[in-house]
XYZ file of C-alpha atoms in Angstrom:
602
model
C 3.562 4.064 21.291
C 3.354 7.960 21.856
C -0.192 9.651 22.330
C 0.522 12.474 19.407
C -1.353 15.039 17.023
C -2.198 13.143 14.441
C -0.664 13.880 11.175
C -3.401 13.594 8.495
C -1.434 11.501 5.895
C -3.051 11.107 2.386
C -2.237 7.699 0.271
C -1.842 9.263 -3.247
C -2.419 6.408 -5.561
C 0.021 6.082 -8.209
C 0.393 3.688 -12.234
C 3.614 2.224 -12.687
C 4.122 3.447 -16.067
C 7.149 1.833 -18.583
C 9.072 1.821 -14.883
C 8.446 5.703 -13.750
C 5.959 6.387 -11.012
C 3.048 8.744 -12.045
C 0.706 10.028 -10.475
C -3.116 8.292 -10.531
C -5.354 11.126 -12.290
C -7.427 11.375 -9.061
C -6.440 10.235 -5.938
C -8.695 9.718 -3.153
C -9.792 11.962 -0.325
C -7.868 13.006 2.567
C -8.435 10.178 5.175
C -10.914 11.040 7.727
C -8.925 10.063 11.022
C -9.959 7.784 13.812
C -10.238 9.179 17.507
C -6.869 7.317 19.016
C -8.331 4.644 20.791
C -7.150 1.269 22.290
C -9.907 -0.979 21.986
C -12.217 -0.666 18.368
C -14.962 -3.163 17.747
C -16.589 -3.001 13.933
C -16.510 -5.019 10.457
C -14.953 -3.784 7.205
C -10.905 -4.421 8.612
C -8.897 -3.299 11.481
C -5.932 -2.527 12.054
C -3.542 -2.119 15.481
C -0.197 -0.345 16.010
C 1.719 1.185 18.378
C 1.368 4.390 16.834
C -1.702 6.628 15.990
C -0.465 8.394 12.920
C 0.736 4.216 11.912
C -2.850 2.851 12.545
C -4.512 6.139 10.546
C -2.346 5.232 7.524
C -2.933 1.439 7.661
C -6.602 2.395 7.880
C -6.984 4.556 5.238
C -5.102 1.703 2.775
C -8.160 -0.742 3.454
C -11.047 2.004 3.123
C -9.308 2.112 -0.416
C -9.778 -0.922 -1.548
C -6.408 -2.069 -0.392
C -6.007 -5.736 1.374
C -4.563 -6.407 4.830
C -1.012 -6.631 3.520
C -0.856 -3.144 1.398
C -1.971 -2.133 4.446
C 0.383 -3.277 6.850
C 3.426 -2.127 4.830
C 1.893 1.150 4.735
C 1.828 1.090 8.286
C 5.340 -0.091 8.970
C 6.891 2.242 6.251
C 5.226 4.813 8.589
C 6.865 3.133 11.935
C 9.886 3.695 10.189
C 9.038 7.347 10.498
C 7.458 7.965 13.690
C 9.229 5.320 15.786
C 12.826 5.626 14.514
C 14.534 4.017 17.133
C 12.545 1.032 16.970
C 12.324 -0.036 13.417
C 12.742 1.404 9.779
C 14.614 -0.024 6.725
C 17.974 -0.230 8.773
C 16.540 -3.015 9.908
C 14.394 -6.300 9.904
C 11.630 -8.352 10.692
C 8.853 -11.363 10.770
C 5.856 -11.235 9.123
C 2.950 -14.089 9.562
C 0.117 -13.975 6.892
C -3.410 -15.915 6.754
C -4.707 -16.385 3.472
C -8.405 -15.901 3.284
C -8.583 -18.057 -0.067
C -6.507 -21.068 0.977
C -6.708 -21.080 4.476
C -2.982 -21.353 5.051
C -0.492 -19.397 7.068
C 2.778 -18.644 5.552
C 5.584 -16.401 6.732
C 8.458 -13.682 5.836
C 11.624 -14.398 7.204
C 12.841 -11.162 6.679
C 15.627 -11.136 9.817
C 19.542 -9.238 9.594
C 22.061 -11.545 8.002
C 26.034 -11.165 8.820
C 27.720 -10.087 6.917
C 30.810 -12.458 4.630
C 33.606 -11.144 6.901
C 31.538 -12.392 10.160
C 32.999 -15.420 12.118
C 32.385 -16.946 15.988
C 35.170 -14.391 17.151
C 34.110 -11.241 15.993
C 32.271 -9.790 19.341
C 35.675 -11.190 20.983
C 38.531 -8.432 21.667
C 41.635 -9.405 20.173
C 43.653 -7.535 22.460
C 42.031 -9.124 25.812
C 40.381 -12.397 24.666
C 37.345 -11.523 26.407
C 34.054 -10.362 24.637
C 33.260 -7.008 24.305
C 30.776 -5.438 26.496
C 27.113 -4.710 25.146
C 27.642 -1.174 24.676
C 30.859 -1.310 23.180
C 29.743 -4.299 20.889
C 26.241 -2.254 19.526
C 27.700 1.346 19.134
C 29.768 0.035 16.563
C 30.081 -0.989 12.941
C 30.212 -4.826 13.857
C 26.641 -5.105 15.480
C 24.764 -4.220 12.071
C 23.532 -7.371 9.954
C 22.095 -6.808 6.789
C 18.988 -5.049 6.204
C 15.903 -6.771 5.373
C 12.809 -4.908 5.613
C 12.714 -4.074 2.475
C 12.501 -7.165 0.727
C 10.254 -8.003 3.228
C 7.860 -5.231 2.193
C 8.507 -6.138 -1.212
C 7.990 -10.090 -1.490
C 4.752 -9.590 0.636
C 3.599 -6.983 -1.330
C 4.174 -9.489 -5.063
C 2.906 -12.321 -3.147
C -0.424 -10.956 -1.600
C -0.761 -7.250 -1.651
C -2.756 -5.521 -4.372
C -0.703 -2.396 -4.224
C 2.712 -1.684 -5.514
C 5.701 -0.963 -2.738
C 5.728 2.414 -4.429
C 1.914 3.333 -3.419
C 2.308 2.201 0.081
C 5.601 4.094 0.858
C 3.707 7.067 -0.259
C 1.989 8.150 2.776
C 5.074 7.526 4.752
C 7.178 9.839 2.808
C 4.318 12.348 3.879
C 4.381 11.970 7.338
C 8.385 12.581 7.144
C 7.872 15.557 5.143
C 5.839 17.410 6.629
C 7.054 15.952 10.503
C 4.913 15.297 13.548
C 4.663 16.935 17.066
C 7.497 15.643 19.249
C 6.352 13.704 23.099
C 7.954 12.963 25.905
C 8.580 9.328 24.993
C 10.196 10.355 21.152
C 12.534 13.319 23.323
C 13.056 10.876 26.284
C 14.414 7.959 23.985
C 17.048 10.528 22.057
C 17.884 11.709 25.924
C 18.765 8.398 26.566
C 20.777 7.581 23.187
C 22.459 11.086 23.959
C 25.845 10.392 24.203
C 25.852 7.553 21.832
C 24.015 9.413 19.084
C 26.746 12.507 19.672
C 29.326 10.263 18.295
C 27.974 10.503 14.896
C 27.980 13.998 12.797
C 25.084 12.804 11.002
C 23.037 11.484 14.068
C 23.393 14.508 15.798
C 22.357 16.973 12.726
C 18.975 14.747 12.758
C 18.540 13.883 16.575
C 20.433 16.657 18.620
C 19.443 19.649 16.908
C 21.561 22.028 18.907
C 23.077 19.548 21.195
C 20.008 18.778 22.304
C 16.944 16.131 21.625
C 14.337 18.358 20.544
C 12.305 20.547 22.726
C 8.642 18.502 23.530
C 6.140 19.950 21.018
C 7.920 20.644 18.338
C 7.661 19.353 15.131
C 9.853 16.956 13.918
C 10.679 16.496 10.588
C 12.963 14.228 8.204
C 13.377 15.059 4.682
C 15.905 12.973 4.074
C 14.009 9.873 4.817
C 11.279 11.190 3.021
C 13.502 11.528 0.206
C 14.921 8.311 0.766
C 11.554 6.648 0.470
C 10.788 8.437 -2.961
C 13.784 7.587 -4.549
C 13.056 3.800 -3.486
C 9.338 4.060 -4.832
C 10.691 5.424 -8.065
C 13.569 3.170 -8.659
C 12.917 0.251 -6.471
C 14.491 -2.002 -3.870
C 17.658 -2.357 -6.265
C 18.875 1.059 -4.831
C 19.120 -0.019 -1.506
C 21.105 -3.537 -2.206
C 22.523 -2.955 -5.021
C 22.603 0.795 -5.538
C 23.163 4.631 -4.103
C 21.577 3.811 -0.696
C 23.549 0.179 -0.203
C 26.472 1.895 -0.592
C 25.839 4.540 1.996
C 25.064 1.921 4.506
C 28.507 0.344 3.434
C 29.694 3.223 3.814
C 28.465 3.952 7.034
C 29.734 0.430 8.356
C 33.147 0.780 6.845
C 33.641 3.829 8.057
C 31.411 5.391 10.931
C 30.310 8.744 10.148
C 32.279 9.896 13.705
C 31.759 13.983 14.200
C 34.465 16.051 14.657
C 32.945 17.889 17.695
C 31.210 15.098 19.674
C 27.835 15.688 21.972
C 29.801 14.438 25.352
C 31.605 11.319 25.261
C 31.619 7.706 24.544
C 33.706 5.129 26.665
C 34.781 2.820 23.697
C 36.567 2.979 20.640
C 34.029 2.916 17.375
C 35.099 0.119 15.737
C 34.464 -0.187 11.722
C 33.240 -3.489 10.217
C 33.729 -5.063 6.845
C 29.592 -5.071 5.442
C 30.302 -5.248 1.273
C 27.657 -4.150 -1.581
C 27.926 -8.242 -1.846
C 26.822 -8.726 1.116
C 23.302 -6.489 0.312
C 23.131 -7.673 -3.114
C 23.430 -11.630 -1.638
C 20.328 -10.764 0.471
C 16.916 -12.639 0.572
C 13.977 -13.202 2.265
C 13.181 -16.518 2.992
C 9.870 -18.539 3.354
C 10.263 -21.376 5.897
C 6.897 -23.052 7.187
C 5.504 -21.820 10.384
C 5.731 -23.690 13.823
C 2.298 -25.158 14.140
C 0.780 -26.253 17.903
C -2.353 -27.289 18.799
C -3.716 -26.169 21.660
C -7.470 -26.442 23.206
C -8.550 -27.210 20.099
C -7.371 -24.210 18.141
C -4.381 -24.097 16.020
C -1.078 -21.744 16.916
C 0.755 -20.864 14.150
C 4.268 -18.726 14.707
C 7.473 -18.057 13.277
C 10.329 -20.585 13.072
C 13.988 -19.693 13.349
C 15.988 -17.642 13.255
C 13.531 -17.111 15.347
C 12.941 -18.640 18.402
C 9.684 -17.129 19.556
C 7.239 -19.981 17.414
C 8.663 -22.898 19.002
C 9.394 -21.761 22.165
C 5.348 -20.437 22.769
C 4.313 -23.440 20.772
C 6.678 -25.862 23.511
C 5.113 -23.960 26.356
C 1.334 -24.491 25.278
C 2.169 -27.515 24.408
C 3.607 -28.300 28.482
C 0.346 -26.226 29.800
C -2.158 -28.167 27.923
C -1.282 -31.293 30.293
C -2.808 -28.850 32.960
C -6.568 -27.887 33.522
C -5.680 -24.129 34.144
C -9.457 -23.359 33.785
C -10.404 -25.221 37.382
C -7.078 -23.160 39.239
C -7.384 -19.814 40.750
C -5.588 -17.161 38.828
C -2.420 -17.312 41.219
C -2.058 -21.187 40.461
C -2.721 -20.438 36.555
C 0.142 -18.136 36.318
C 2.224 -20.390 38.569
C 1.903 -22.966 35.872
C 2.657 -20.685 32.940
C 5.441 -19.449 34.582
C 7.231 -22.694 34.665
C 6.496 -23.591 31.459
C 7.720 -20.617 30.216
C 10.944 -21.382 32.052
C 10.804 -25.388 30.768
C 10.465 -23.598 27.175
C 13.558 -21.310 27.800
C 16.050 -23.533 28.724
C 15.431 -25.643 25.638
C 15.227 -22.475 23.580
C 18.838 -21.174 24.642
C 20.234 -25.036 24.239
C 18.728 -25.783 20.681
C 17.191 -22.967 18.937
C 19.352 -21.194 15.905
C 19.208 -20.036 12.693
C 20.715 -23.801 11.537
C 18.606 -25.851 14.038
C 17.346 -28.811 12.155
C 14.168 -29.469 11.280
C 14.165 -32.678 13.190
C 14.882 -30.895 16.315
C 12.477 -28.542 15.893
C 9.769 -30.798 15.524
C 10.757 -33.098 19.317
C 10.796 -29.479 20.742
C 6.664 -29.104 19.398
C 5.707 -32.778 19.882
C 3.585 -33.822 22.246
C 5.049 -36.632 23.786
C 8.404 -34.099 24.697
C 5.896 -31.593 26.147
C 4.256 -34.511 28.118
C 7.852 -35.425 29.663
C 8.642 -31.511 30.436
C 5.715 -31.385 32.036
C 5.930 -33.550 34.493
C 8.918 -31.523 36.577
C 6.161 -28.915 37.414
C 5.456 -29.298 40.874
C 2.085 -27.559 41.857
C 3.486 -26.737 45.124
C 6.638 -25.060 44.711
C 8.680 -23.263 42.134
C 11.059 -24.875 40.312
C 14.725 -23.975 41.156
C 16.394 -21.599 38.458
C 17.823 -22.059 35.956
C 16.256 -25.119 35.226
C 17.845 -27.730 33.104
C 17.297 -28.279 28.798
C 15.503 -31.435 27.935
C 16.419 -34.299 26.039
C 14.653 -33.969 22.624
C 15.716 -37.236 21.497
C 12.560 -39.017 20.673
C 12.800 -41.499 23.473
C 10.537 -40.198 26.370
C 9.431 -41.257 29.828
C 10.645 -40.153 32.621
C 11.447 -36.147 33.641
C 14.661 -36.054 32.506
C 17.441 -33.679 33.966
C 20.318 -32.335 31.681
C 23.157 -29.450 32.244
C 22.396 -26.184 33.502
C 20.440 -23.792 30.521
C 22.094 -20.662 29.752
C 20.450 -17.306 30.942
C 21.702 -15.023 28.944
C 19.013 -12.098 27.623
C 18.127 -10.100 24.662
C 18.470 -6.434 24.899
C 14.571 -4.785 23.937
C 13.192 -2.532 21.682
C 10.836 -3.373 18.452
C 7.711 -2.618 17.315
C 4.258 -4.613 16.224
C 1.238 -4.081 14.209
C -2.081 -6.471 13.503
C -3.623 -6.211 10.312
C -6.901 -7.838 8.822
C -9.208 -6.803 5.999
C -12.951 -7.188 5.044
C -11.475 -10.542 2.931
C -10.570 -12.215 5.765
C -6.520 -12.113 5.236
C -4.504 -10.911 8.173
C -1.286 -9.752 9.213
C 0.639 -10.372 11.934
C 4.172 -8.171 11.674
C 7.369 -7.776 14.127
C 9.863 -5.399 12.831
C 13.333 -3.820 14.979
C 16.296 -2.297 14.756
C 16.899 -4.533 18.008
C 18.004 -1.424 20.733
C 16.240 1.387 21.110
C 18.244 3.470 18.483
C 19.649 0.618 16.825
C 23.856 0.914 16.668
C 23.870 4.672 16.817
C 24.305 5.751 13.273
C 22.149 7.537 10.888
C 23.455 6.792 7.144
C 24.428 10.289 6.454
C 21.876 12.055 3.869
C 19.005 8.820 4.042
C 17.641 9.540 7.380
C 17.518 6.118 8.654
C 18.867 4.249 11.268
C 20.950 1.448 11.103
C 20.282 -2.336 13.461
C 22.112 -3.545 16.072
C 20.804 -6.974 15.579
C 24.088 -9.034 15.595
C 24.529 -8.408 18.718
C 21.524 -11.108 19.473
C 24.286 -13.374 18.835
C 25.999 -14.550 21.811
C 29.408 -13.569 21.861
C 31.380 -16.574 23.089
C 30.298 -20.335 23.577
C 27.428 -20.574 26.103
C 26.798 -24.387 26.170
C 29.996 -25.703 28.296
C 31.527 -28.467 25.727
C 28.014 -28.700 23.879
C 27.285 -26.745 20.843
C 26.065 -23.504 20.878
C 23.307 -22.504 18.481
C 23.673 -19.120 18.266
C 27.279 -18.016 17.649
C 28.136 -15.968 14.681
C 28.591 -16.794 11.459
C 29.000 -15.794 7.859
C 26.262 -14.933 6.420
C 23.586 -16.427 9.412
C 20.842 -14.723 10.950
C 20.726 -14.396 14.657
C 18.057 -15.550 17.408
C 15.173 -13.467 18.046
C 12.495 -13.891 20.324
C 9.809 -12.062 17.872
C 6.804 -13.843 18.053
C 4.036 -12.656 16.004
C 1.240 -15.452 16.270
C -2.085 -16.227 14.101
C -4.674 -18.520 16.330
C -6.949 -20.360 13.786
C -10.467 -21.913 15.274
C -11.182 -24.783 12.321
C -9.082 -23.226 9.216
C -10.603 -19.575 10.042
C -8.507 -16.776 12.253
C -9.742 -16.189 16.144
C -7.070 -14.554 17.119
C -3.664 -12.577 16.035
C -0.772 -10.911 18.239
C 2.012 -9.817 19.005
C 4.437 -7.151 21.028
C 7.801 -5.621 21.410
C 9.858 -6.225 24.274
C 13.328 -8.384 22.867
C 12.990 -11.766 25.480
C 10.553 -10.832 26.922
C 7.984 -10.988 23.481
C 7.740 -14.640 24.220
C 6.129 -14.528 27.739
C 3.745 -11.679 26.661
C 2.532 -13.610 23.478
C 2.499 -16.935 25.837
C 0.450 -14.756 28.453
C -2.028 -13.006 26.422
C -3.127 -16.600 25.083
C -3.309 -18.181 28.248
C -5.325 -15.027 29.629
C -7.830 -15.041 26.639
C -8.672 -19.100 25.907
C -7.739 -20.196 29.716
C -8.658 -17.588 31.968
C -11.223 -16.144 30.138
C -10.438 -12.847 29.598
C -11.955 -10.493 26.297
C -8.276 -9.652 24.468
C -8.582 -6.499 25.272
C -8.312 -7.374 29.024
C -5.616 -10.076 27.993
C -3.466 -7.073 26.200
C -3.863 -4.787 29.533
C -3.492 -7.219 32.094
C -0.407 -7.404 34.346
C 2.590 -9.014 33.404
C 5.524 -11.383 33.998
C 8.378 -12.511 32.356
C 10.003 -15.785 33.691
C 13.353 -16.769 31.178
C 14.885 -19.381 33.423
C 16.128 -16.517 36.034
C 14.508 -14.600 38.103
C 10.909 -13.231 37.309
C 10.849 -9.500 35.941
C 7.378 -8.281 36.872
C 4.979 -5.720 36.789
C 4.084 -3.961 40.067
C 0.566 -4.896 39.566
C 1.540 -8.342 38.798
C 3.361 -9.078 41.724
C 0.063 -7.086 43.998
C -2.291 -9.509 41.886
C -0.260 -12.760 42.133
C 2.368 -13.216 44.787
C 0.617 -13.676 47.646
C -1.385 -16.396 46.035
C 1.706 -17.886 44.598
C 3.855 -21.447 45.603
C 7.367 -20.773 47.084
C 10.613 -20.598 45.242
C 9.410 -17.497 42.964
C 11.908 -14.479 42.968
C 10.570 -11.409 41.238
C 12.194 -8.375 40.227
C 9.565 -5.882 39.242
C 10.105 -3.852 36.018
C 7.790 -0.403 35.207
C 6.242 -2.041 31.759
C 6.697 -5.454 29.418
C 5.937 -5.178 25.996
C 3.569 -3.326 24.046
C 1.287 -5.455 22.314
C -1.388 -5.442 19.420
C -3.971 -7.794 18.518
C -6.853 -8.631 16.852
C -9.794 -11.196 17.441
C -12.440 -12.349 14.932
C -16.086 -12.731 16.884
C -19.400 -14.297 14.800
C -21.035 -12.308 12.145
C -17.544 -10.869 10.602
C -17.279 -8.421 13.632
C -13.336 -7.344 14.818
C -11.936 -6.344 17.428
C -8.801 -4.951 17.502
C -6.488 -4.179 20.673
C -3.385 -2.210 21.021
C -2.002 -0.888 24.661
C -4.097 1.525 26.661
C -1.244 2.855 28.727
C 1.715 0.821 28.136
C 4.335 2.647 26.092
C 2.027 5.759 26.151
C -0.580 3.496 24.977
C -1.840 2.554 21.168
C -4.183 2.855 18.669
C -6.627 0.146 17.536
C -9.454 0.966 14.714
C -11.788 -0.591 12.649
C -13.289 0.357 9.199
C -17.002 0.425 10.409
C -17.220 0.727 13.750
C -20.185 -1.297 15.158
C -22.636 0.898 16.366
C -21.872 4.090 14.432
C -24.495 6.165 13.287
């Protein structure tokens, strides 16, 4: 989220036409372009990114008749421009939608798949038997599963949307065109990528003009993505997993595009991977049911695996609603999410993969497993960390004690948007390219980034003799924490969020619900307020977190404080069809919420 200019980026309607693209014979006007603001209240649709030139886009699709989910491409097809190094078609994503009409939720798996050639060993060094380090593991060939944004933009878009993927990518390839004034967070990020994005010839011709990130204030421009998104909106998705694009990203895999006059130096060897056109042209979204919990009445819906963010927020509400949290003070609230959150991690690293079954998955959400985690939370003291994994066996009653969890953590980056229109449909959408930067390489002459994401795989075993969920595989997806979330009061939406933040996506999500239906807060209080992040470890905190809440705090909790967690966006639905919509006021440079018709306006 980068306070910017704003780029004024007109959606040119276009006909599909016996396959070619052409022009609509009169397009609308130029978009009139909200003030960047983090809190709007109105009717008519919202819409809430991390981005202001994002939000304008998104905003303009539903003042032109489009619906929330023509309008949330639109948005993240812009993402892909303005926050590179979090998300774009490189990579992949989760996207929860409400229908209006039905009343149901459904959801977009649309996550990274490995690739044929993949296998448990892979992120293990032949030469050493020990697993790679991070680094060495993402700034490679090996850490990038197959894209799936794409097709994720393109099955919501055939299934909901009124637009075609060609209209919405339109506004996108605008902003790349014509570029956008570079901040301190957009040069900061490419400092801090520096010596991993000089390994590549054509990272460095995009990123380091010079040697360099460029200067702050500057515009930024990429015509090749720009050109890349045309040539998709003219000849479809088949180019990318079947076609010219695909095979640059094989391409790139195969063989990284290493320059022959590096910016500084890299401490690993850039290893090559074997990513095939079959691999791409295998690819597909799937359409699994969403976790459901129920929670004070209202009804949680989130994403199941390969993620693990739906369950594990759904098993956490699920522990807390044993607890009146409304009659504690605000130190003993937070106690008590904190070690559920911790409860809901240790049986998230122990059973949650892409291949968890279905019957698992359900013990994890019922309420009679929650009832049994729930009673190891002692009021008075902090559990002891890590705690251990339940036994989600269906036979309940005691508080049962198991081996120690594993505490292993997600690297962070990402990016989220909330969408809903004056129908009533909404969007809830987490998209990455997992780090910030992805695995260092641009696909020479596309202008896009390519994921990381395999490296949310763990490496080697993690579960002593048990078995681990989450090692690779061919042609699995790996764990993610993304957790976008749709709240539903009686079949109709009161709430939708989510953030950034790899791990850590989970807490926030958990937090901002407990701090809007528990403790009361308005969501755009919930969305500022301080945060924690407790993953069976130590606590990673906010300053103001630990100022607000330690003192009044049990013993046994060990913080380490953090500058910022996560970067969220929401929206909630009041009485009378009024919105409001919530993005970050300072977090990540802070957001941009905005509504159609802004209540009050003249």
């Amino acid at each position: 989220m980068r306070p910017r200019v704003l780029i004024t980026a007109t959606i040119a309607l276009t006909t599909l036409v016996a396959g070619a693209t052409v022009p609509a014979q009169a397009g609308p006007p130029r978009p009139t372009e909200p003030p960047k603001a983090a809190v709007a209240v109105g009717h008519g649709g919202a819409v809430a990114t991390v981005d202001a030139t994002a939000t304008a886009v998104g905003l303009d699709v539903l003042r032109h008749g489009g619906n929330a989910v023509d309008a949330a491409v639109a948005a993240a097809a812009t993402l892909g421009v303005t926050e590179p190094f979090s998300a774009g078609i490189g990579g992949g994503g989760f996207l929860v939608y409400y229908d209006a009409r039905t009343r149901r939720v459904h959801t977009i798996d649309g996550r990274e798949a490995a690739p044929a050639s993949m296998n448990e060993t892979s992120f293990v060094d032949p030469a050493t038997g020990r697993p790679y380090a991070f680094d060495e593991a993402r700034i490679s060939g090996l850490s990038a599963g197959v894209p799936g944004t794409l097709l994720t933009w393109q099955d919501a878009l055939r299934r909901w949307g009124s637009r075609s993927l060609a209209q919405m990518l339109t506004p996108a390839a605008r902003v790349a065109e014509r570029g956008f004034p570079v901040d301190e967070t957009f040069a900061s990020q490419i400092a801090a990528n520096q010596a991993a994005f000089g390994q590549f010839h054509s990272t460095s011709a995009l990123y380091l003009p010079g040697g360099r990130p460029p200067a702050v204030g500057s515009t930024f421009r990429n015509p090749d993505l720009a050109e890349t998104y045309r040539l998709i909106a003219k000849r479809g998705t088949g180019v990318f997993y079947r076609g010219e694009v695909g095979r640059d990203v094989v391409a790139t895999v195969q063989h990284p595009p290493l320059a022959t006059r590096p910016v500084g130096t890299w401490p690993y060897p850039i290893r090559p991977a074997g990513m095939t056109m079959g691999d791409l042209a295998d690819y597909r979204t799937r359409f699994p049911e969403p976790t459901r919990s129920d929670y004070r009445g209202l009804q949680v819906y989130g994403m199941s695996t390969p993620s693990s963010g739906g369950t594990a927020v759904g098993e956490a509400l699920n522990i807390l609603e044993r607890f009146d949290l409304r009659s504690m003070t605000p130190a003993q609230a937070m106690h008590h999410y904190l070690e559920a959150s911790a409860l809901a991690f240790a049986d998230r690293n122990r059973y949650v993969g892409d291949h968890t079954s279905p019957a698992v998955l359900r013990e994890l959400l019922g309420d009679a497993y929650a009832k049994e985690r729930a009673c190891t939370i002692d009021a008075a003291a902090a559990l002891p960390k890590p705690v251990a994994p339940g036994v989600p066996d269906g036979a309940y009653g005691g508080c049962s004690t198991a081996t120690v969890a594993d505490t292993r953590d997600d690297r962070k980056s990402t990016t989220n948007l909330t969408v809903a229109d004056r129908w009533g449909n909404v969007v809830e959408y987490t998209l990455t390219i997992e780090a910030t930067g992805g695995n260092g390489m641009v696909v020479p002459g596309r202008g896009f980034l390519l994921n990381n994401e395999l490296t949310d795989f763990n490496f080697a075993p993690t579960q002593g003799t048990a078995p681990d969920p989450n090692l690779p595989a061919p042609g699995k997806r790996p764990r993610s924490s993304m957790s976008p979330t749709i709240v539903l009061a009686d079949g109709r939406p009161f709430l939708a969020v989510g953030t950034p933040g790899g791990a850590t996506i989970i807490t926030t999500v958990l937090q901002m619900l407990v701090n809007r239906i528990d403790l009361g807060m308005t969501l755009p209080e919930a969305v500022a307020a301080p945060r924690a992040s407790q993953r069976n470890g130590t606590t990673q905190a906010e300053p103001a977190f630990v100022a607000a809440y330690a003192g009044g705090l049990p013993p046994g909790h060990a913080f380490s404080e953090t500058a910022e967690i996560g970067a969220a966006t929401g929206i909630e639905f009041l009485p009378g069809g009024r919105l409001v919509a919530a993005a970050e006021p300072v977090r990540r440079g802070g957001g941009a919420a905005a509504v159609v018709d802004r209540w009050g306006r003249p």
